[in-house]
Amino acid sequence: MEIFKLSALCLFPFLLLSAIAVVAGDELTTYVVHVQTQENHVFANADDRKDWYKSFLPEDGRLVHAYHHVASGFAARLTRRELDEMSAMPGFVSAIPDQMYELQTTHTPLFLGLNNAEQGQGWRSLSSDRGAGVIIGVLDTGVFPDHPSFSGDGMPPPPAKWKGRCDFNGSVCNNKLIGARSFVSSSMSNATNSFSSNDWRVPPVDDVGHGTHTASTAAGAVVPGAQVLGQGMGDATGIAPRSHVAVYKVCGEEDCAGADILAGIDAAVADGCDVISMSLAGPSVPFYQDSMAIGTFGAIEKGVLVSMAAGNSGPNASSVANVAPWILTVAASTMDRAIRSTVRLGNGLFFHGESVYQPTTSRSTYYPLVYAGASGKPFAELCGNGSLDGMDVRGKIVLCVLGSGPDRNITRVLKGAVVKSAGGAGMILMNTFAQGYNTFAEAHVLPASHVNYAAAEDIMSYVKSAENPVGQILFFGTRLGMSPAPSIVFFSSRGPSLQNPGILKPDVTGPGVNVLAAWPFQVGPPSASVYPGPTFNVISGTSMSTPHLSGIAAFIKSVHPDWSPAAIKSAIMTTADVTDRAGNPILDEQRVPADLFATGAGHVNPERAADPGLVYDIDPSDYVAYLCGMYSSQNVSVIARRRVDCSAVTAIPESMLNYPSISVTFQQTWNWSTPIIVERTVKNVGEVPSAYYAAIDMLDDDVIVGVYPRELVFTEANQEQSFKVFVWPRQNGGKVLQGALRWVSETRTVRSPIAISFA
Ligand SMILES: *[C@@H]1O[C@H](CO)[C@@H](O)[C@H](O)[C@H]1NC(C)=O
Ligand SMILES: *[C@@H]1O[C@H](CO)[C@@H](O)[C@H](O)[C@H]1NC(C)=O
Ligand SMILES: *[C@@H]1O[C@H](CO)[C@@H](O)[C@H](O)[C@H]1NC(C)=O
Ligand SMILES: *[C@@H]1O[C@H](CO)[C@@H](O)[C@H](O)[C@H]1NC(C)=O
Ligand SMILES: *[C@@H]1O[C@H](CO)[C@@H](O)[C@H](O)[C@H]1NC(C)=O
Ligand SMILES: *[C@@H]1O[C@H](CO)[C@@H](O)[C@H](O)[C@H]1NC(C)=O
Ligand SMILES: *[C@@H]1O[C@H](CO)[C@@H](O)[C@H](O)[C@H]1NC(C)=O
């Protein structure tokens, strides 16, 4: 897989969720309504179910989506008064105002996109047959189907279970792109405002690029000669190049509605997808109010693995999204490449930064340096449109600070456009402390260099102290072997999870910085040479790491078709790398060791994940026991899509779910002379016979962690063995302790991170 480094945080595709205000009165608002039949009635067919849904509605034409597989309910346009009336009807359970997810990139159409490039090495040692026989459903902005990444050449037909359809006309779909549908309700006309009629056939064209990028990252075909503005030349390939792709457009140009995403999940499950990839993130709400959590629970009950973005709200603590334990929650980290753009100052000091736009510049010419914030105007240092008014920057290199401003719409490429239109000769894009050592290589419209915080401080002190500060920007192309790599990127959202602190989130990290994949059009400044051949782009986000993990899950599924989503997740997590390429602990954006709330189990290692030795499996009914430990019967029933009586279920605390990682919290009221005991069960999916010995990595003296038994012997395939982990705190330290449990055999290590918190 070719992956390029990209530089921009705000430019890239991240999806932000903002709840739409519910308006009182007669205005129509879309609600996701959950309903339940008496006695868990089973409908003969989809039409019967839909008729029942319609019986809740005040009139025809209000139904937006009827859900059949992953939710018991529908989306409908209702007034507040109608909703009140509906809530008194038998069978009504709850209604959630639809939530919108915004696609941040679409606010920057004039910038010809994000781009940058740098070649990233994927996992070349794996066979090019990765993912055969597996279908990945990508819920995103649609797809640009003519890209060679979606060529069906050499692909076998989809497996017989495939029931989906292609709403592109003619022969656009093929054995690679096997399905394509749109669920964007905002594009429905009022006259035909129901998808449930089954005649809604709109081609899921990608007007943004995000969906084309994520789908090709997960399962794109091998395409030689990939590049962005001439950088990062090489073969582009998806992580699972033999998997089939089904595209479900759930986002318009501006945003994505929760009701539409839920309809996309419903269809992907019905169509026969094995993996669902969703590069979306929303706010933190209880699972019974979270359409993503509800829909994905239905998916995993039907054996479909769901991979979702941890979110781009880092590095603040507890910013992680998509935290339900049945979801694979994916953080983002760097790769070992840079597209080098170097700042040289008049005093001889130089600083390496990045840019994918690499024009030829003179090594003998220096330009005056000017700090955009020198005017003292609010936010002028961000180089937003208008901020340079009244400043003479003609022929100068302008120093702009990273940051998207109060309206969150000042992208990094826009800053360059503002400098350029004011007559600037170049731009130095400077990190603030929060972004630390991360830089992005992007398709700026003028000579530019994005430098880290340490460089920014040195450059600023030179500009402030020198009488006539001057500098130049020089370009050195794509560099490999950068260190440290991988490292957690600043924007990757962090745990602990607010909804369920007893489950360690995110789960795992993968490449999400400067990732090269298919794009519908050429990016870069209008003056850039036109590069023939297919178009690519380099962008960053947990949106980018998510489809890497989706592709890896597809690869594991193709090797182990009978594994459950939980088993695949376990395999990915217990084999993840906890050190970087140099063998040191994985660092974060400040170059200090990243904690478990940043890395989860570590950086995915696909080869080892395909052969984990032991797995921590979870039956869907275990999640119901877990949910009953958190919520009321009524709340659990919404998620389970059927009446659940929690008093008849043996509820378990979060930490007792058979999760591949361990997270325990000591409350103030804890009896300090007793341990927390956590039980786990592992299944042998490796050699027979085999023996594993427990090892505990816990450096802190404030806690003692024990395991019983300390040896697990397996004499049969798929044999299960249980063990207990005891956590004795020595004192209420008021801090977070981190370590790991390793089950070690002659050939393998099965590792579970352990997080211990004191409330
Ligand atoms: C297919 O759709 C495209 C636009 O989506 C349209 O331009 C073209 O005419 C259509 N072709 C056929 C054969 O209908
Ligand atoms: C649907 O009807 C409402 C009310 O008549 C109108 O405000 C809205 O613009 C219409 N939407 C579309 C997509 O036609
Ligand atoms: C992150 O934390 C910092 C410092 O505590 C705070 O100033 C900032 O507003 C937080 N950001 C978000 C998005 O919550
Ligand atoms: C950013 O948002 C503000 C306020 O909505 C608006 O005035 C400004 O034009 C926007 N800038 C861009 C580049 O979209
Ligand atoms: C800045 O805003 C003006 C007025 O809205 C617009 O004409 C111009 O294109 C913008 N400049 C850039 C670099 O986007
Ligand atoms: C879920 O639980 C909350 C709080 O316990 C309660 O207010 C709500 O009505 C419950 N039911 C549903 C369906 O959300
Ligand atoms: C704490 O646990 C110990 C050991 O089980 C027990 O002897 C003691 O009574 C408990 N203390 C309290 C306050 O419950």
PDB file of N, CA, C and O in Angstrom, residues 55 304 450 458 503 573 692:
ATOM      1  N   SER A  55     -48.014   2.340  10.570  1.00  0.00           N
ATOM      2  CA  SER A  55     -49.178   2.527  11.432  1.00  0.00           C
ATOM      3  C   SER A  55     -48.896   3.528  12.552  1.00  0.00           C
ATOM      4  O   SER A  55     -49.820   4.030  13.191  1.00  0.00           O
ATOM      5  N   VAL A 304     -21.042  -9.601  11.403  1.00  0.00           N
ATOM      6  CA  VAL A 304     -20.341  -8.593  10.599  1.00  0.00           C
ATOM      7  C   VAL A 304     -19.432  -7.764  11.500  1.00  0.00           C
ATOM      8  O   VAL A 304     -19.898  -7.173  12.479  1.00  0.00           O
ATOM      9  N   HIS A 450       5.752  22.928   6.481  1.00  0.00           N
ATOM     10  CA  HIS A 450       5.080  22.760   7.773  1.00  0.00           C
ATOM     11  C   HIS A 450       6.125  22.234   8.750  1.00  0.00           C
ATOM     12  O   HIS A 450       6.659  21.145   8.557  1.00  0.00           O
ATOM     13  N   ASP A 458      12.214  28.143  17.464  1.00  0.00           N
ATOM     14  CA  ASP A 458      13.522  28.669  17.047  1.00  0.00           C
ATOM     15  C   ASP A 458      13.359  29.697  15.925  1.00  0.00           C
ATOM     16  O   ASP A 458      14.045  30.717  15.908  1.00  0.00           O
ATOM     17  N   ILE A 503     -14.075  -0.585  29.682  1.00  0.00           N
ATOM     18  CA  ILE A 503     -13.573  -1.138  28.420  1.00  0.00           C
ATOM     19  C   ILE A 503     -12.493  -0.171  27.929  1.00  0.00           C
ATOM     20  O   ILE A 503     -12.753   1.020  27.760  1.00  0.00           O
ATOM     21  N   MET A 573      -5.854  -7.291  18.306  1.00  0.00           N
ATOM     22  CA  MET A 573      -5.396  -6.572  19.497  1.00  0.00           C
ATOM     23  C   MET A 573      -4.263  -7.297  20.226  1.00  0.00           C
ATOM     24  O   MET A 573      -3.292  -6.666  20.658  1.00  0.00           O
ATOM     25  N   TYR A 692       0.782 -22.323  27.522  1.00  0.00           N
ATOM     26  CA  TYR A 692       1.071 -20.888  27.649  1.00  0.00           C
ATOM     27  C   TYR A 692       1.333 -20.557  29.118  1.00  0.00           C
ATOM     28  O   TYR A 692       0.634 -21.073  30.011  1.00  0.00           O
TER      29      TYR A 692
END
